Short mmCIF file of C-alpha atoms (C1' of nucleotides) in Angstrom, two decimals:
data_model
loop_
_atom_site.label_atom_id
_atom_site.label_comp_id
_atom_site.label_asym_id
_atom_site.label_seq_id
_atom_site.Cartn_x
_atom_site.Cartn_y
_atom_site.Cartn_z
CA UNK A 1 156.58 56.07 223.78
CA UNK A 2 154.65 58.52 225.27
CA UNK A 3 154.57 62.55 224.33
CA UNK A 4 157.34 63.49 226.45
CA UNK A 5 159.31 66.80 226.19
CA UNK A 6 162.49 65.28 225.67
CA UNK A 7 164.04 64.13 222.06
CA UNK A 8 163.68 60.62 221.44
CA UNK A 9 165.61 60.91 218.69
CA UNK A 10 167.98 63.09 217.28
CA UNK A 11 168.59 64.85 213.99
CA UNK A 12 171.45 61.84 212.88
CA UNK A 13 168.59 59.14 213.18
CA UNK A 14 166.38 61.25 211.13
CA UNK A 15 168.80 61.37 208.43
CA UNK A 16 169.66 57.59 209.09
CA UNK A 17 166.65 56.68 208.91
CA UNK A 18 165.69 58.48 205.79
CA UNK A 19 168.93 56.47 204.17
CA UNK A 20 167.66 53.63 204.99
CA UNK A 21 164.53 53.91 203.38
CA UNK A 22 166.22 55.52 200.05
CA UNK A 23 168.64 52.86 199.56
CA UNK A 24 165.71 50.06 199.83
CA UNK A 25 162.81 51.83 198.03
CA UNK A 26 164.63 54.87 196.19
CA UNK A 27 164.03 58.80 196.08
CA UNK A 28 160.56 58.82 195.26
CA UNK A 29 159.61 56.85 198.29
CA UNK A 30 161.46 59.28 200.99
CA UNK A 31 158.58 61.08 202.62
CA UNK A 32 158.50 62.70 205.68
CA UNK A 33 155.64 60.58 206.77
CA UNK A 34 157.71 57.58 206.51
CA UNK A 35 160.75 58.45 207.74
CA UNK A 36 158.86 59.46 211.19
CA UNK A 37 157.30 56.20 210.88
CA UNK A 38 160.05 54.24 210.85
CA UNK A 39 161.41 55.76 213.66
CA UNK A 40 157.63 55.37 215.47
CA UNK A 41 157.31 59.18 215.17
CA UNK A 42 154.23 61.02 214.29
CA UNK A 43 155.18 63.08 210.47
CA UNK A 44 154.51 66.25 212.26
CA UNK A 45 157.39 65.50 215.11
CA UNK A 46 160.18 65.60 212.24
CA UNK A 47 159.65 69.23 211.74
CA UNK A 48 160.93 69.76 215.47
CA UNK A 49 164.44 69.06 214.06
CA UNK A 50 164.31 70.13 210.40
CA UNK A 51 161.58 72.96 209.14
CA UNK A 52 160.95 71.40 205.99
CA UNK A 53 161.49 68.17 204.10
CA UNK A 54 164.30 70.15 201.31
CA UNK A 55 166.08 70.86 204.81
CA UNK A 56 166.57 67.26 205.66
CA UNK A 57 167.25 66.23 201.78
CA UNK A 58 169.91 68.78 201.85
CA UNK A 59 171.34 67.00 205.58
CA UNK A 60 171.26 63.86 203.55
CA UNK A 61 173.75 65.09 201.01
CA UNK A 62 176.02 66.60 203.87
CA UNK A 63 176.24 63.47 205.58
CA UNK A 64 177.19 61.79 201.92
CA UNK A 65 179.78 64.01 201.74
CA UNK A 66 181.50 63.89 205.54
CA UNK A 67 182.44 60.67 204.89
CA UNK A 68 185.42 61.74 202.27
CA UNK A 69 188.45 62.01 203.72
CA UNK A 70 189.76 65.29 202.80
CA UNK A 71 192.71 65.38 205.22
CA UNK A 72 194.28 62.36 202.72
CA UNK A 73 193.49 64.80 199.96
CA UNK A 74 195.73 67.13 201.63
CA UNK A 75 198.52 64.98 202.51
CA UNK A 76 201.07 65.68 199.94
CA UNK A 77 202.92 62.15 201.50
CA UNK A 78 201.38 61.01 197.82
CA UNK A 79 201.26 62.42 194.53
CA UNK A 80 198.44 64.83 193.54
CA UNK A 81 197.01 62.68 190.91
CA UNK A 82 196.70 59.92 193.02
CA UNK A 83 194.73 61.94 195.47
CA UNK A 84 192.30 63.09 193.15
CA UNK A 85 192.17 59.91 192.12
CA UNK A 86 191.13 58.70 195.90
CA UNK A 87 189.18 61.72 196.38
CA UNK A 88 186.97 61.24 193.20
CA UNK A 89 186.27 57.29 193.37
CA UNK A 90 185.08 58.11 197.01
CA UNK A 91 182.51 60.58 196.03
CA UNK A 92 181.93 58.41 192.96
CA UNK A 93 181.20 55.77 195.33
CA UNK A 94 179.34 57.68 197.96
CA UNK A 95 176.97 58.27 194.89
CA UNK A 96 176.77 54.97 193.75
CA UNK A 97 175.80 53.06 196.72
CA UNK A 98 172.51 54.39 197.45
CA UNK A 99 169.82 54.40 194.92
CA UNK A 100 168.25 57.34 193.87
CA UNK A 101 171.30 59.39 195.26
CA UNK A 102 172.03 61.16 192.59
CA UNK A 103 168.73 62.76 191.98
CA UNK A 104 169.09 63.74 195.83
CA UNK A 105 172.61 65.51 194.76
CA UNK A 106 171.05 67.26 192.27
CA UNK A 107 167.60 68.30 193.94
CA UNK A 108 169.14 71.72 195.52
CA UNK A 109 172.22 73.52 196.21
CA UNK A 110 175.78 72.11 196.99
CA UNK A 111 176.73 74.88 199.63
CA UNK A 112 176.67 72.47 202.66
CA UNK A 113 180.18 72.42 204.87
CA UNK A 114 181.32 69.17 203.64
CA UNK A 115 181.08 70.41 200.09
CA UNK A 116 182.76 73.77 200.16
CA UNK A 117 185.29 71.90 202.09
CA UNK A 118 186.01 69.71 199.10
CA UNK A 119 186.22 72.21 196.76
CA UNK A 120 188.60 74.02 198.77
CA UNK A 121 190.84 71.03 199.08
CA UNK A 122 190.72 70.55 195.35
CA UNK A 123 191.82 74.36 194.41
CA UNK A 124 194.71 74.15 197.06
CA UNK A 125 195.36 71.18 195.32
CA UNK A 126 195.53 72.34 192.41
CA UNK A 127 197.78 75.74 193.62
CA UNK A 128 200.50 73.65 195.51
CA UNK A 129 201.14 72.34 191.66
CA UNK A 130 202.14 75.80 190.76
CA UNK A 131 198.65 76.75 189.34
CA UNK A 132 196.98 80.21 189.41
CA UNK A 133 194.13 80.28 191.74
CA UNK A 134 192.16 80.83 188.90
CA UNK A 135 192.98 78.05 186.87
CA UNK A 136 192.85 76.15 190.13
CA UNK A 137 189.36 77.47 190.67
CA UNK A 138 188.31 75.76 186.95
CA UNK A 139 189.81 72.90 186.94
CA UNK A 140 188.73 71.92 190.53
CA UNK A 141 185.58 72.90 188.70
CA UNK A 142 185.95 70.64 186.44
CA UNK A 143 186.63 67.53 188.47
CA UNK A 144 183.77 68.25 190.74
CA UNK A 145 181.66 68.04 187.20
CA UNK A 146 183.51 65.03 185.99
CA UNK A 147 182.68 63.29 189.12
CA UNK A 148 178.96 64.31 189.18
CA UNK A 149 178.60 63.50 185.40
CA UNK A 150 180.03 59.85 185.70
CA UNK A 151 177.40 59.64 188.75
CA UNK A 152 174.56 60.83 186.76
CA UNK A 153 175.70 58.48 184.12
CA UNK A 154 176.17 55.78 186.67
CA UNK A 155 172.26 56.32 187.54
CA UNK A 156 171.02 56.23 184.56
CA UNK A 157 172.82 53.02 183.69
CA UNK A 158 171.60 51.51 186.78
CA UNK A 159 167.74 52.71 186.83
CA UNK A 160 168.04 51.50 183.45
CA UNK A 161 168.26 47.76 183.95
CA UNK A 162 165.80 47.71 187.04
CA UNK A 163 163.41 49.22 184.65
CA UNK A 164 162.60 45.71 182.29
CA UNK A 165 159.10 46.82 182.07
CA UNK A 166 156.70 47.93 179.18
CA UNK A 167 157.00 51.38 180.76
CA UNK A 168 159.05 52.96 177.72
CA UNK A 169 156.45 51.84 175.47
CA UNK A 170 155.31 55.28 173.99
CA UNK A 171 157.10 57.95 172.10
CA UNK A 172 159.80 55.41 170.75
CA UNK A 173 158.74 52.19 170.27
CA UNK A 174 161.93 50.58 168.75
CA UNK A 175 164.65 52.00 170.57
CA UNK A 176 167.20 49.19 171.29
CA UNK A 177 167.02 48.72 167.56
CA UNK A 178 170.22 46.77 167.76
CA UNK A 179 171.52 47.97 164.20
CA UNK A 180 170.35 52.01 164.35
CA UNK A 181 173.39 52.58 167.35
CA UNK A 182 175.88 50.36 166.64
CA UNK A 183 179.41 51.86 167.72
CA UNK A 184 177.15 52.76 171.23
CA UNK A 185 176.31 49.08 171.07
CA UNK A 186 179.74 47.40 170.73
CA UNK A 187 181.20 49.71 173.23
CA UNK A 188 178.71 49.60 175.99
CA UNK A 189 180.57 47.03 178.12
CA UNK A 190 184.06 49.93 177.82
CA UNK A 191 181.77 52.17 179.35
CA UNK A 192 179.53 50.19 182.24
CA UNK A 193 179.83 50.96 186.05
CA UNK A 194 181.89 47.60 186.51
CA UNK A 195 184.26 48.06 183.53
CA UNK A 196 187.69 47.24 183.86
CA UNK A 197 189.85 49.62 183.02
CA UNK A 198 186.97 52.22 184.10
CA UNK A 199 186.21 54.58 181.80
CA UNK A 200 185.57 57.17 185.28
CA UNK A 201 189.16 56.35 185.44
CA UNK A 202 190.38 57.06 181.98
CA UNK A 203 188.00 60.06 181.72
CA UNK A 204 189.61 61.72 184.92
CA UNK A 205 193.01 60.76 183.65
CA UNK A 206 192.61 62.47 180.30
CA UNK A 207 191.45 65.48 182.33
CA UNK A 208 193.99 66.01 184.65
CA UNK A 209 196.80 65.64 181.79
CA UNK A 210 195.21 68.32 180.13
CA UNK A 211 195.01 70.46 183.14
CA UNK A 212 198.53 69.47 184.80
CA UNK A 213 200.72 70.09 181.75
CA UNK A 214 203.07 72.83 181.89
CA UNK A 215 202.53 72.35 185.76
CA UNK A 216 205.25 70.70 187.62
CA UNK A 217 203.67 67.23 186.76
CA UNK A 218 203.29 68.13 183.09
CA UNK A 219 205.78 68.04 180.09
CA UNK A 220 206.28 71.70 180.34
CA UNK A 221 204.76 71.61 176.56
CA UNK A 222 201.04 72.13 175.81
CA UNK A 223 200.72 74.65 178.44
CA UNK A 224 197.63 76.19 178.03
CA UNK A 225 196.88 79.00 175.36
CA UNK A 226 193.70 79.99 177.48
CA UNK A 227 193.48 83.01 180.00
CA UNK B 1 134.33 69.22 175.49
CA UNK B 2 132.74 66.23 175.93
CA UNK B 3 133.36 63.05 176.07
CA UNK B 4 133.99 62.12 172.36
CA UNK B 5 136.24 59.03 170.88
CA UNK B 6 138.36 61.29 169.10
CA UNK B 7 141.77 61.93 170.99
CA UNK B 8 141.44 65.59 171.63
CA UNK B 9 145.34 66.56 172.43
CA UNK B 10 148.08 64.65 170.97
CA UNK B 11 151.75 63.11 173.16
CA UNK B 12 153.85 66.51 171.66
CA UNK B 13 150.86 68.79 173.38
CA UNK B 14 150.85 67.12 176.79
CA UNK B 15 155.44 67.16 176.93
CA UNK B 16 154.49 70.36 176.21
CA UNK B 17 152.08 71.56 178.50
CA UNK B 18 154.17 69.10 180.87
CA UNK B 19 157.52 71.87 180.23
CA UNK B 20 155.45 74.67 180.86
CA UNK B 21 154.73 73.77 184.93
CA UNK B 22 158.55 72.42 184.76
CA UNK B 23 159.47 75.73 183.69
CA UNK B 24 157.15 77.49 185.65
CA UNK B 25 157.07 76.09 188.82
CA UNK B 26 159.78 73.64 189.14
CA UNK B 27 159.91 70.09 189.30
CA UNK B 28 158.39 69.11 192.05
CA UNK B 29 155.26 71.22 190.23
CA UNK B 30 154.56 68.57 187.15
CA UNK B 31 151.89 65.88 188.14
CA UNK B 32 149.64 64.14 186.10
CA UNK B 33 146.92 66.35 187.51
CA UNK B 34 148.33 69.31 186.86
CA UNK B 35 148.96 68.30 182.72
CA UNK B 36 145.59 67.13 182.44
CA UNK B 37 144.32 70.54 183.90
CA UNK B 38 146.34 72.79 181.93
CA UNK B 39 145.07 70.64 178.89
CA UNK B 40 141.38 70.79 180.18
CA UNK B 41 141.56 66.65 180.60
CA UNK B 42 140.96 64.77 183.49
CA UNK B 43 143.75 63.05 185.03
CA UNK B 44 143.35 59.20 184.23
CA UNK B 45 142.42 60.53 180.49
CA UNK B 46 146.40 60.75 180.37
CA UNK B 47 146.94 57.16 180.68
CA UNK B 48 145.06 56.73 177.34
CA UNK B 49 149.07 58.32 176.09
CA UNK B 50 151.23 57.60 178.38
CA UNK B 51 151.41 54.28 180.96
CA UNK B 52 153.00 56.23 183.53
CA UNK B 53 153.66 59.28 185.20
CA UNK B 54 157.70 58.47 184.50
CA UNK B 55 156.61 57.00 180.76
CA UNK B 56 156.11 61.25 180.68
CA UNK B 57 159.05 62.35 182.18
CA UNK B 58 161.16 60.21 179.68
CA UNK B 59 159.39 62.01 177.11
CA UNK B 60 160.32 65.12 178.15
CA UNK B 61 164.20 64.20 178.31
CA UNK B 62 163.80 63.10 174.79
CA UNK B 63 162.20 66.27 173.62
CA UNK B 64 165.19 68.01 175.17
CA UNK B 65 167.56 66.03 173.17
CA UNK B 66 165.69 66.47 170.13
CA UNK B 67 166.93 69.63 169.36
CA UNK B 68 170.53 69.12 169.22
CA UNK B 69 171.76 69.02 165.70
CA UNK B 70 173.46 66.04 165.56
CA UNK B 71 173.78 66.39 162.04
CA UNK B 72 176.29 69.79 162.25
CA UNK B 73 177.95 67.57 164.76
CA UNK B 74 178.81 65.09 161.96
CA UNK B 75 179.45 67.47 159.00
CA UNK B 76 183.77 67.72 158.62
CA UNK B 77 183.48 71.05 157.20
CA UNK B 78 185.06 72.59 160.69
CA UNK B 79 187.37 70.93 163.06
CA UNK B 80 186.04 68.28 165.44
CA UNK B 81 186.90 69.94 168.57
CA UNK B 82 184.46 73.19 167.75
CA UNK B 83 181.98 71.00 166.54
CA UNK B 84 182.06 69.10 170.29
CA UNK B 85 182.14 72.37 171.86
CA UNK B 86 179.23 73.43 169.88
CA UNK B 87 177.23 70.48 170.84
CA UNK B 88 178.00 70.31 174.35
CA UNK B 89 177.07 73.97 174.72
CA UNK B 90 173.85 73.18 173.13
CA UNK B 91 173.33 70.32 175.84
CA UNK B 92 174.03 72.43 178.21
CA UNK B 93 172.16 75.00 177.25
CA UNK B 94 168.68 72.76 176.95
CA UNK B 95 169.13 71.65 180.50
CA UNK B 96 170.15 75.53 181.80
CA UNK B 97 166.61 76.45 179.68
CA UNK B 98 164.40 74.66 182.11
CA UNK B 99 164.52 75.05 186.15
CA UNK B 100 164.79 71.36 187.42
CA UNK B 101 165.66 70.07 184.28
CA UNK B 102 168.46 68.17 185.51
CA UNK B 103 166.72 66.54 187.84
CA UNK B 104 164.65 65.58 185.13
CA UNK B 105 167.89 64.06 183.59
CA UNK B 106 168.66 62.29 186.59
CA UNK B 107 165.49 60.95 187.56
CA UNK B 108 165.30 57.69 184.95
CA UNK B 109 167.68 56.02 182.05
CA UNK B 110 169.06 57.84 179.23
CA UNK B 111 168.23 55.41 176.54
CA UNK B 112 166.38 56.97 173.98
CA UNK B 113 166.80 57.53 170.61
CA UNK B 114 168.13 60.69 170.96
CA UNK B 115 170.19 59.97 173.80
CA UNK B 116 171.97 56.96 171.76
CA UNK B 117 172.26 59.24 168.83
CA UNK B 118 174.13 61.84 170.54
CA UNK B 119 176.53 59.12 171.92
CA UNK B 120 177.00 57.42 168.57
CA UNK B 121 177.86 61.00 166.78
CA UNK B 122 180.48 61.74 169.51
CA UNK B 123 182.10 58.02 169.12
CA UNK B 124 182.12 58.11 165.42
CA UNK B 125 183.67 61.99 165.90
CA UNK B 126 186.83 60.35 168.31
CA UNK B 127 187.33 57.78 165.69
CA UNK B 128 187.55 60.34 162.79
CA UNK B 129 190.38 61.96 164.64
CA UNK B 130 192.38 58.76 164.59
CA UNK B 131 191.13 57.27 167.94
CA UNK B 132 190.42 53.29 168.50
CA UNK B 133 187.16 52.50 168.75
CA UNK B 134 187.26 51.45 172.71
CA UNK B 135 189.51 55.27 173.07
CA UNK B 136 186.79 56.80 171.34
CA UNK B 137 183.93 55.72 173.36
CA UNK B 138 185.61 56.20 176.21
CA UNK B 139 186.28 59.77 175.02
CA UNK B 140 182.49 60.05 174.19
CA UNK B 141 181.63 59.06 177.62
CA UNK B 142 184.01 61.74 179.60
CA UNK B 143 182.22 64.31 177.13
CA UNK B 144 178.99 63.35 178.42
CA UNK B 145 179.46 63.04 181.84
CA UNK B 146 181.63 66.58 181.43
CA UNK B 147 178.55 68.49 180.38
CA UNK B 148 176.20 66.45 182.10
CA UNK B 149 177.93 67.38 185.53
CA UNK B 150 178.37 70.96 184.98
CA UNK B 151 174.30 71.00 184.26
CA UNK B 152 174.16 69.92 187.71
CA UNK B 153 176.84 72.57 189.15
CA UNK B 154 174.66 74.67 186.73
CA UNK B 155 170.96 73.72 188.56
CA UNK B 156 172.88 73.47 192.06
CA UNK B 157 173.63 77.04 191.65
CA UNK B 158 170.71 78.30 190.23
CA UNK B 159 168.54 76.75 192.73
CA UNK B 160 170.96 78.40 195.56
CA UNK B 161 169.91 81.59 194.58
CA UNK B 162 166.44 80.85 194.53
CA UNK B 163 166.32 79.91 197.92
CA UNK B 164 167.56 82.81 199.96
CA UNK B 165 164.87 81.65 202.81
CA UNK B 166 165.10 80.01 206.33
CA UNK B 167 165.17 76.81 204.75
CA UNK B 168 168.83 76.60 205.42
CA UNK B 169 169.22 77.24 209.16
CA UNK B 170 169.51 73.62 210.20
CA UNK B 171 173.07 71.17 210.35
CA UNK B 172 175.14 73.39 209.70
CA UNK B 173 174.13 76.73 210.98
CA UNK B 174 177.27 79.00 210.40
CA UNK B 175 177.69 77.97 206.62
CA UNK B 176 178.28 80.59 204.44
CA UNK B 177 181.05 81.97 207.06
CA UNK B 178 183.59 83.83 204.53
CA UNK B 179 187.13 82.80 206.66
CA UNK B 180 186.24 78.90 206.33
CA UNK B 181 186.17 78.46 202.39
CA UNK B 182 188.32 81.80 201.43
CA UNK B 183 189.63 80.35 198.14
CA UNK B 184 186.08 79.03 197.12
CA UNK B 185 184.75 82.77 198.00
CA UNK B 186 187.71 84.26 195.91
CA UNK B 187 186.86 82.27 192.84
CA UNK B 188 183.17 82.33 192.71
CA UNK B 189 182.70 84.31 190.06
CA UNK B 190 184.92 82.58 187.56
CA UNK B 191 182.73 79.33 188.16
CA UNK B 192 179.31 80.48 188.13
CA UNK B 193 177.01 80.04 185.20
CA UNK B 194 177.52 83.44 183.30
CA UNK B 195 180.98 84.21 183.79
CA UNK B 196 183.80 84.95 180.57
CA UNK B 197 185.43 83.06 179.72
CA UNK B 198 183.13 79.76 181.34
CA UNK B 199 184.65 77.69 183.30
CA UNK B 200 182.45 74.82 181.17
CA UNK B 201 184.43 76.06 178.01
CA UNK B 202 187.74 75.57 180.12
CA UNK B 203 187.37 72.72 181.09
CA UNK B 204 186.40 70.96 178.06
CA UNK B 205 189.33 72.35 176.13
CA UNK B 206 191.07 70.84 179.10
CA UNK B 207 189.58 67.65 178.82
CA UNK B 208 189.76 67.00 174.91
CA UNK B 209 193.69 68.74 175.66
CA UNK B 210 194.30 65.51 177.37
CA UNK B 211 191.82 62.81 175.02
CA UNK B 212 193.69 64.46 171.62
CA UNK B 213 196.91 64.41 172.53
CA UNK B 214 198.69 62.34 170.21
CA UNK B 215 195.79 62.45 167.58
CA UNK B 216 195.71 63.91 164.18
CA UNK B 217 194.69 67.70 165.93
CA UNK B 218 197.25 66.87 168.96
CA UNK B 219 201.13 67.20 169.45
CA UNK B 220 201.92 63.73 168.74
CA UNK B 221 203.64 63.61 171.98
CA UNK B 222 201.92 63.02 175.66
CA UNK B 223 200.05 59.72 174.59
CA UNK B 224 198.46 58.09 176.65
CA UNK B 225 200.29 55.62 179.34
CA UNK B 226 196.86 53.95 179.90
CA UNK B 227 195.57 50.61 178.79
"C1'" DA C 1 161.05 71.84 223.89
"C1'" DC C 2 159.04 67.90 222.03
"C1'" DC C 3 155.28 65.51 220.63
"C1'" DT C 4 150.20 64.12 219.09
"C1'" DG C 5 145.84 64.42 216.30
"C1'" DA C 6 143.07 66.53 213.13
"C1'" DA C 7 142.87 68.96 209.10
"C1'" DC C 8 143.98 71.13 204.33
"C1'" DA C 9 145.22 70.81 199.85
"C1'" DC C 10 147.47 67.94 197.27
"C1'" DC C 11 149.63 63.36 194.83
"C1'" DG C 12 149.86 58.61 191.13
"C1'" DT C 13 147.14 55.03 189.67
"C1'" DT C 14 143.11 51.74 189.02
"C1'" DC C 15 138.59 50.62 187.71
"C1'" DA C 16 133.94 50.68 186.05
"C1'" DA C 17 131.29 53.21 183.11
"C1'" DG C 18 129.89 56.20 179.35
"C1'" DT C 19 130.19 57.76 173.93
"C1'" DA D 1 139.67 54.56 171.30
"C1'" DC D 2 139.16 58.26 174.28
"C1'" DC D 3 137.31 60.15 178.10
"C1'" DT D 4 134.82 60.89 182.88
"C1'" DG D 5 133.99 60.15 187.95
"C1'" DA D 6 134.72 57.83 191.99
"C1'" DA D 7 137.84 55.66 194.75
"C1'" DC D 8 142.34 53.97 197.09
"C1'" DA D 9 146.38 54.77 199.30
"C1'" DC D 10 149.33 58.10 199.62
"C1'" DC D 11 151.88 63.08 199.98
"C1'" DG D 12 154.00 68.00 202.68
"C1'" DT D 13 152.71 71.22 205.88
"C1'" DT D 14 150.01 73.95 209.46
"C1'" DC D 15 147.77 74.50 213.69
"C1'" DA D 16 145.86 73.88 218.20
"C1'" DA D 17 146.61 71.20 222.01
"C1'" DG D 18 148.85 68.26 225.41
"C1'" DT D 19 153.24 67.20 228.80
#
DNA sequence: ACCTGAACACCGTTCAAGT
DNA sequence: ACCTGAACACCGTTCAAGT
């Protein structure tokens, strides 16, 4: 408890901690200060293990990300679509779970390890189905966006309903208007986080047949009329 | 100047003012204070239009979405698939316009009126090409979450370049080491935000390749296994 | 090397008061 | 109704100093 020149901590309970406190009070209420507090740490300590607050943010994402398994992506004991299957409702997941994740995602860059690492497992993916690295490139590309969209989606959906208050009062008024959106109204259930059949499902399936046919797993048919 | 009873800004002049520092200076840059300064107000006198510092920020999303024309999006005088392409470019354009915009997007519900209008336009779109209602929200949904996630590939990138700094040096250390992601490296520049033809375009022909099949503008023959 | 304490220049929001 | 001014409880970050 006392100053010390050893680590009390290290840089895994920083980011630990800081999880903690954005899955119970969201992004807004990560702070430097309170991340040191909660590990009984004075807010200028933290800066001994990352120089600035981004630089831990960005840690947070990393560690997010380690936790897919992209030596199962790699296996080809399975089909391909059935890995990126796996590999997309993990990150989907890995999203979902803690609050406010998603706005940490898209606060900086994605150039961490664990995410050029997935990318790179999604274009040799991709290749072993008898794809050009460059269409590879895209339509890993393409899944990484699908998955990210459904997860900003998936935010919005959720913030959404913890939100009940009079704060979307202004510059509106009568949104909800039940009879102004009425095909987004009768659908909304097809489309929710908890839907069954997913539409994250059916969205990455309609993807992957357009980008897999003429490929081994396609009907050697609509092969694409694109460079 | 002074004090007066007479409001002297209006909502449209303070999202505005509000874009400018987003556009400026980032994200992280728009506070109440800041508005009210640009504005020459004083900060609580922006609680006389808005409840809340987020009350704002939804404000701002639904300025964004205002400019879409939803209404090109509807008229059958060209085929459905380049009127989607012409309205998710637009989308993705808005968010590309402003740095941290997508963070913006991310940080709080998409329920406004322009937000539901865009969704009921693409539904109704789907089920003019032949689709069932549930198919064609389902469809509407991949489109959004397809050009909502490439926004964020879009602001992840941009804000990579941006930060060339020491910011970086920490968890990771030996990142951007060319042997470890080769095929990433090799295909950078068909992903990134200005490259011909986009990757965006490609994979939203890919993606409505897979949702049309079958349809009045597909081959009448991959349909669907799916529920 | 790791940590504290004080300080600087900021935040969002509330409240009483003025016109 | 619209605005100010003061106040409360916060921020990220820097810097000198201790062990």
């Amino acid at each position: 408890m006392k100053p010390g020149p050893r680590r009390s901590v290290s840089q895994v309970d920083i980011v630990d901690a800081a999880f903690e406190i954005l899955e119970q009070k969201g992004f807004a209420a990560v702070s430097v200060r309170g991340v040191a507090a909660a590990l009984g740490l004075t807010p200028t300590a933290i800066y001994t293990y990352f120089p600035s607050k981004n630089a831990l943010l960005r840690a947070m994402v990393e560690e997010l990300l380690s936790s897919l398994d992209l030596a199962a992506a790699a296996d080809t004991g399975s089909a391909w679509r059935e890995r990126v299957h796996a590999l997309a409702a993990a990150l989907r997941a890995r999203i979902a779970e803690h609050t406010g994740a998603m706005v940490l995602v898209t606060s900086g860059p994605l150039d961490g390890r664990h995410a050029l690492g997935l990318n790179e497992t999604l274009i040799a993916g991709f290749m072993a189905e008898g794809m050009s690295q460059d269409d590879a490139a895209r339509a890993a590309y393409a899944v990484r966006a699908h998955v990210l969209g459904v997860a900003a989606l998936d935010a919005a959906e959720r913030v959404d309903d913890a939100e009940t208050s009079a704060d979307t009062s202004t510059a509106g008024a009568l949104w909800s208007d039940a009879a102004s959106h009425p095909l987004t109204e009768a659908t909304e259930h097809l489309v929710s986080g908890d839907a069954e059949p997913s539409a994250f499902v059916w969205g990455l399936d309609r993807l992957l047949d357009g980008i897999l046919a003429g490929t081994a797993a396609g009907t050697a048919e609509g092969r694409a009329a694109t460079a």
